[in-house]
Amino acid sequence: MKIDPAILRALSLDAAQTTIKSHGGSGFSSTAKISTTLKDRTEKHFFMKTGRGKDAEIMFKGEHASLNAIHNSVPSLCPASFAEGTLEDGSGAFLVTDFLDKSGSSGAGEEGSGMSLAAKLAKLHTTPAPIPEGFGKSIFGFPEPTCCGDTEQPNDYTESWADFYANNRLLAILKKSERTNGKDASLRTLVEKTATETVPRLIGDDHLNNGEGITPVVVHGDLWSGNKGRGRIGGQGAIEEVVFDPSACYAHSEYELGIMQMFGGFGGSFMKEYHSNCQKTEPVDEYEDRVRLYELYHHLNHHA
């Protein structure tokens, strides 16, 4: 394989010291491992995705921002992303991240974060989201559209979490479903009723935490069992429990749990440890109803 000049420039790599070969696989892109020798003679490895068309550009731009939003909050939770852009040969777009070495086991004396995946996720979900440029406080949304599977998600900023979830998730996926499958009057009625009645009742700003509302946090956004694993971030250090392929936004922490519960892979002991570090939102007796409400979006997306 030949490495595109746009990638060499983005990473400031010497072509004579850099090789690339196919590695792994993805449903939406081609994947490869980039290996290079740096000026200090150390070896560095990167993971690259490439894809065709405008959809790939949007997907990679959102994933780049998502990885770095998570990495900046909890560095040991996911690979960092270094670059995204368009290929010089005109064939599409690219994304380059830390290489995640999933082979082998930790050696003697190797010290990592010492944190479990549940503890890392709880830390992510108890760290206030950064304040976006132009705003005076943390707010719901994200700097870029993101993709959950192949669904492009609008992430327009809003001060109301209920409004964000109703408009940018439920009603947005309804519109996609209608474009894909045609209009279904009964489905539209049910989703609109959920957005206008159930959403404000369960996750309204004046309802959660005894009317004090919730603080936006970074969520992975597509955290099912296939998007977690173990490996050395950057191929160095100790093996860590990590996540990848995120579709992040600044959201209610419990939004993350909708897809986690939907596909399994996170058992009772995981959730017990997680909730010992990240408390359930008040009213606690409506917790399961809120998780099912968030799960609804992923069910709709799965069939859109």
XYZ file of C-alpha atoms in Angstrom:
304
model
C 0.000 0.000 0.000
C 1.066 3.587 -0.637
C 0.468 6.294 1.946
C -1.323 9.391 0.679
C 0.708 12.647 0.810
C -2.105 14.388 2.719
C -1.626 11.939 5.592
C 2.159 12.370 5.597
C 1.702 16.141 5.832
C -0.981 15.927 8.527
C 1.274 13.797 10.740
C 4.602 15.414 9.682
C 5.998 12.020 8.688
C 8.978 11.135 6.512
C 7.782 8.960 3.629
C 11.118 7.118 3.522
C 10.678 6.067 7.156
C 6.983 5.162 6.945
C 5.117 2.028 5.903
C 1.425 1.185 5.721
C -0.428 -2.122 5.574
C -4.040 -3.234 5.804
C -5.154 -3.990 9.343
C -8.465 -5.082 10.848
C -11.797 -4.214 9.305
C -14.794 -1.920 9.543
C -18.289 -1.912 8.117
C -18.024 1.668 6.914
C -14.349 2.144 6.008
C -11.032 0.594 5.008
C -8.529 0.285 7.853
C -4.740 0.159 8.021
C -1.726 0.359 10.342
C 0.877 3.062 9.745
C 4.374 2.446 11.156
C 7.072 5.093 11.145
C 10.487 5.831 12.621
C 10.637 9.273 14.203
C 13.625 11.638 14.234
C 14.677 10.369 17.663
C 14.779 6.838 16.138
C 11.780 5.613 18.136
C 9.047 3.688 16.369
C 5.473 4.993 16.305
C 2.298 3.269 15.123
C -0.983 4.821 13.981
C -4.384 3.427 13.011
C -5.975 4.813 9.852
C -9.487 4.719 8.424
C -10.339 5.783 4.883
C -13.716 6.102 3.206
C -15.355 7.520 0.124
C -17.691 10.453 -0.323
C -19.056 13.285 1.778
C -20.518 10.829 4.291
C -17.006 9.614 5.180
C -15.816 13.200 5.685
C -18.666 13.879 8.115
C -18.183 10.559 9.912
C -14.426 11.014 10.389
C -14.679 14.650 11.451
C -17.213 13.649 14.105
C -15.181 10.648 15.251
C -12.010 12.771 15.470
C -13.772 15.273 17.746
C -15.432 12.457 19.727
C -12.214 10.560 20.459
C -10.441 13.687 21.616
C -13.362 14.819 23.784
C -13.211 11.469 25.614
C -9.397 11.274 25.634
C -9.068 14.796 27.025
C -11.332 13.887 29.967
C -10.012 10.353 30.650
C -6.809 9.712 28.622
C -6.668 5.986 29.385
C -10.234 5.386 28.155
C -9.676 5.673 24.384
C -7.078 6.341 21.692
C -6.315 9.944 20.793
C -7.038 11.140 17.265
C -4.313 13.045 15.403
C -5.760 14.062 12.065
C -8.711 13.899 9.699
C -9.202 15.334 6.245
C -9.454 14.597 2.535
C -7.019 12.421 0.607
C -4.871 14.158 -1.977
C -5.617 11.496 -4.581
C -9.288 12.487 -4.454
C -10.519 9.049 -3.417
C -12.138 10.146 -0.169
C -11.401 11.037 3.448
C -9.133 9.774 6.213
C -8.875 9.575 9.995
C -5.661 8.774 11.887
C -5.622 7.802 15.565
C -3.392 6.105 18.097
C -2.864 2.460 17.229
C -4.537 0.159 19.759
C -2.413 -2.958 20.205
C -4.827 -5.692 21.295
C -2.226 -8.476 21.287
C -0.245 -9.866 24.215
C -0.575 -9.230 27.919
C 0.847 -6.766 30.427
C 4.426 -7.518 31.438
C 5.927 -7.355 34.902
C 6.388 -3.833 36.173
C 4.045 -2.265 33.609
C 1.799 0.250 35.324
C -1.260 1.674 33.667
C -4.116 3.721 35.070
C -5.170 0.904 37.393
C -8.796 1.772 36.600
C -11.514 -0.587 35.434
C -13.717 0.308 32.476
C -16.623 0.972 34.870
C -14.491 3.391 36.905
C -13.254 5.163 33.763
C -16.764 5.551 32.384
C -17.959 6.879 35.744
C -15.116 9.408 35.740
C -16.083 10.519 32.228
C -19.706 10.881 33.326
C -18.882 12.925 36.425
C -16.566 15.374 34.637
C -18.435 18.467 33.377
C -18.285 18.875 29.597
C -16.036 21.674 28.315
C -17.616 25.054 27.706
C -18.039 25.521 23.928
C -16.605 28.593 22.266
C -19.088 31.462 22.434
C -20.911 30.150 25.508
C -20.528 31.033 29.160
C -21.254 27.587 30.573
C -21.411 23.892 29.667
C -24.254 23.190 27.257
C -25.838 20.191 25.536
C -24.718 19.378 21.982
C -21.350 18.946 20.274
C -19.054 20.945 17.967
C -19.601 18.532 15.054
C -22.335 16.270 13.697
C -21.545 12.656 14.585
C -22.554 9.294 13.137
C -24.113 6.419 15.059
C -23.608 3.582 12.613
C -24.307 5.305 9.308
C -26.834 7.740 10.812
C -25.677 11.356 10.826
C -26.776 12.982 14.072
C -27.350 16.741 14.428
C -25.758 18.120 17.590
C -26.960 21.736 17.620
C -26.265 23.346 20.969
C -29.178 23.861 23.354
C -29.469 24.704 27.036
C -32.295 22.189 27.466
C -31.422 18.495 27.557
C -35.080 17.570 26.972
C -35.161 19.738 23.838
C -31.877 18.275 22.605
C -33.055 14.680 23.017
C -36.497 15.334 21.535
C -35.304 17.293 18.484
C -31.766 16.068 17.739
C -32.402 12.418 18.483
C -36.058 11.261 18.441
C -37.507 13.597 15.802
C -34.279 13.540 13.763
C -34.280 9.722 13.532
C -37.990 9.788 12.670
C -37.196 11.991 9.674
C -34.439 9.620 8.570
C -36.753 6.638 8.915
C -39.369 8.371 6.758
C -36.770 9.101 4.071
C -35.592 5.490 4.130
C -38.790 3.527 4.680
C -41.549 5.949 3.717
C -44.020 7.675 6.015
C -45.940 5.744 8.651
C -48.649 7.859 10.288
C -48.908 5.701 13.412
C -45.133 5.744 13.981
C -45.014 9.533 13.546
C -47.859 9.963 16.027
C -46.151 7.745 18.627
C -42.725 9.416 18.278
C -44.169 12.924 18.319
C -46.243 12.100 21.409
C -43.147 10.709 23.111
C -41.149 13.829 22.205
C -43.786 16.302 23.348
C -45.233 14.506 26.374
C -42.972 11.723 27.724
C -39.649 13.538 27.238
C -40.536 16.660 29.249
C -42.236 14.560 31.927
C -39.273 12.205 32.435
C -36.212 14.320 31.586
C -37.498 17.887 31.730
C -35.030 20.420 33.112
C -37.384 21.371 35.949
C -37.905 17.705 36.862
C -34.442 16.132 37.111
C -32.472 16.445 40.347
C -35.365 18.122 42.151
C -35.544 20.911 39.618
C -31.821 21.665 39.619
C -31.342 20.018 36.223
C -28.249 18.131 35.081
C -24.705 19.058 34.102
C -23.690 18.086 30.537
C -20.948 15.443 30.382
C -19.157 13.791 27.475
C -20.757 10.477 26.491
C -19.409 7.904 24.040
C -22.811 7.745 22.352
C -22.545 4.286 20.768
C -21.206 2.171 23.607
C -22.204 -1.420 22.965
C -20.064 -4.493 23.633
C -18.484 -4.349 20.159
C -17.012 -0.916 20.880
C -15.019 -1.854 23.972
C -11.897 -3.944 24.427
C -8.418 -4.173 25.915
C -5.116 -3.024 24.502
C -2.087 -0.764 24.630
C -2.953 2.755 23.466
C -0.303 3.780 20.955
C 1.179 0.292 21.307
C 2.952 1.405 24.487
C 2.553 1.055 28.241
C 0.295 -1.347 30.071
C -2.859 -2.904 28.694
C -5.928 -0.818 29.462
C -9.665 -1.371 29.193
C -10.700 0.976 26.409
C -13.532 2.104 24.140
C -13.450 3.135 20.489
C -15.656 4.161 17.523
C -17.453 6.863 19.546
C -20.319 9.105 18.529
C -19.938 11.629 21.315
C -21.973 14.566 22.530
C -22.376 16.628 25.676
C -25.370 14.927 27.254
C -27.076 13.455 30.302
C -24.844 10.686 31.659
C -27.720 8.194 31.628
C -28.165 8.642 27.885
C -25.097 6.387 27.547
C -26.907 3.542 29.274
C -29.645 3.161 26.658
C -27.512 1.343 24.100
C -25.382 -0.351 26.800
C -28.491 -2.058 28.199
C -29.928 -2.741 24.761
C -27.170 -5.045 23.452
C -25.776 -6.380 26.727
C -22.106 -6.918 27.446
C -22.237 -4.841 30.647
C -23.365 -7.045 33.516
C -24.690 -6.365 36.992
C -21.245 -6.127 38.614
C -20.170 -3.556 36.009
C -23.237 -1.417 36.644
C -22.877 -1.732 40.428
C -19.296 -0.458 40.268
C -20.247 2.244 37.791
C -23.096 3.548 39.952
C -20.925 3.492 43.071
C -18.872 6.198 41.306
C -21.610 7.873 39.243
C -24.884 8.197 41.113
C -28.266 7.736 39.471
C -30.077 10.981 38.716
C -33.025 11.958 40.886
C -35.780 10.843 40.886
C -34.063 7.474 41.242
C -37.362 5.572 41.028
C -37.690 6.757 37.399
C -34.170 5.630 36.446
C -35.291 2.541 34.501
C -37.933 4.554 32.657
C -35.296 7.096 31.589
C -32.963 4.358 30.353
C -35.799 2.822 28.319
C -36.576 6.260 26.884
C -32.943 6.603 25.763
C -33.001 3.046 24.424
C -35.919 4.018 22.187
C -33.654 6.185 20.031
C -31.327 3.265 19.326
C -34.259 0.968 18.475
C -35.507 3.556 15.968
C -32.001 4.031 14.575
C -31.569 0.268 14.191
C -34.598 0.149 11.877
C -34.174 3.502 10.122
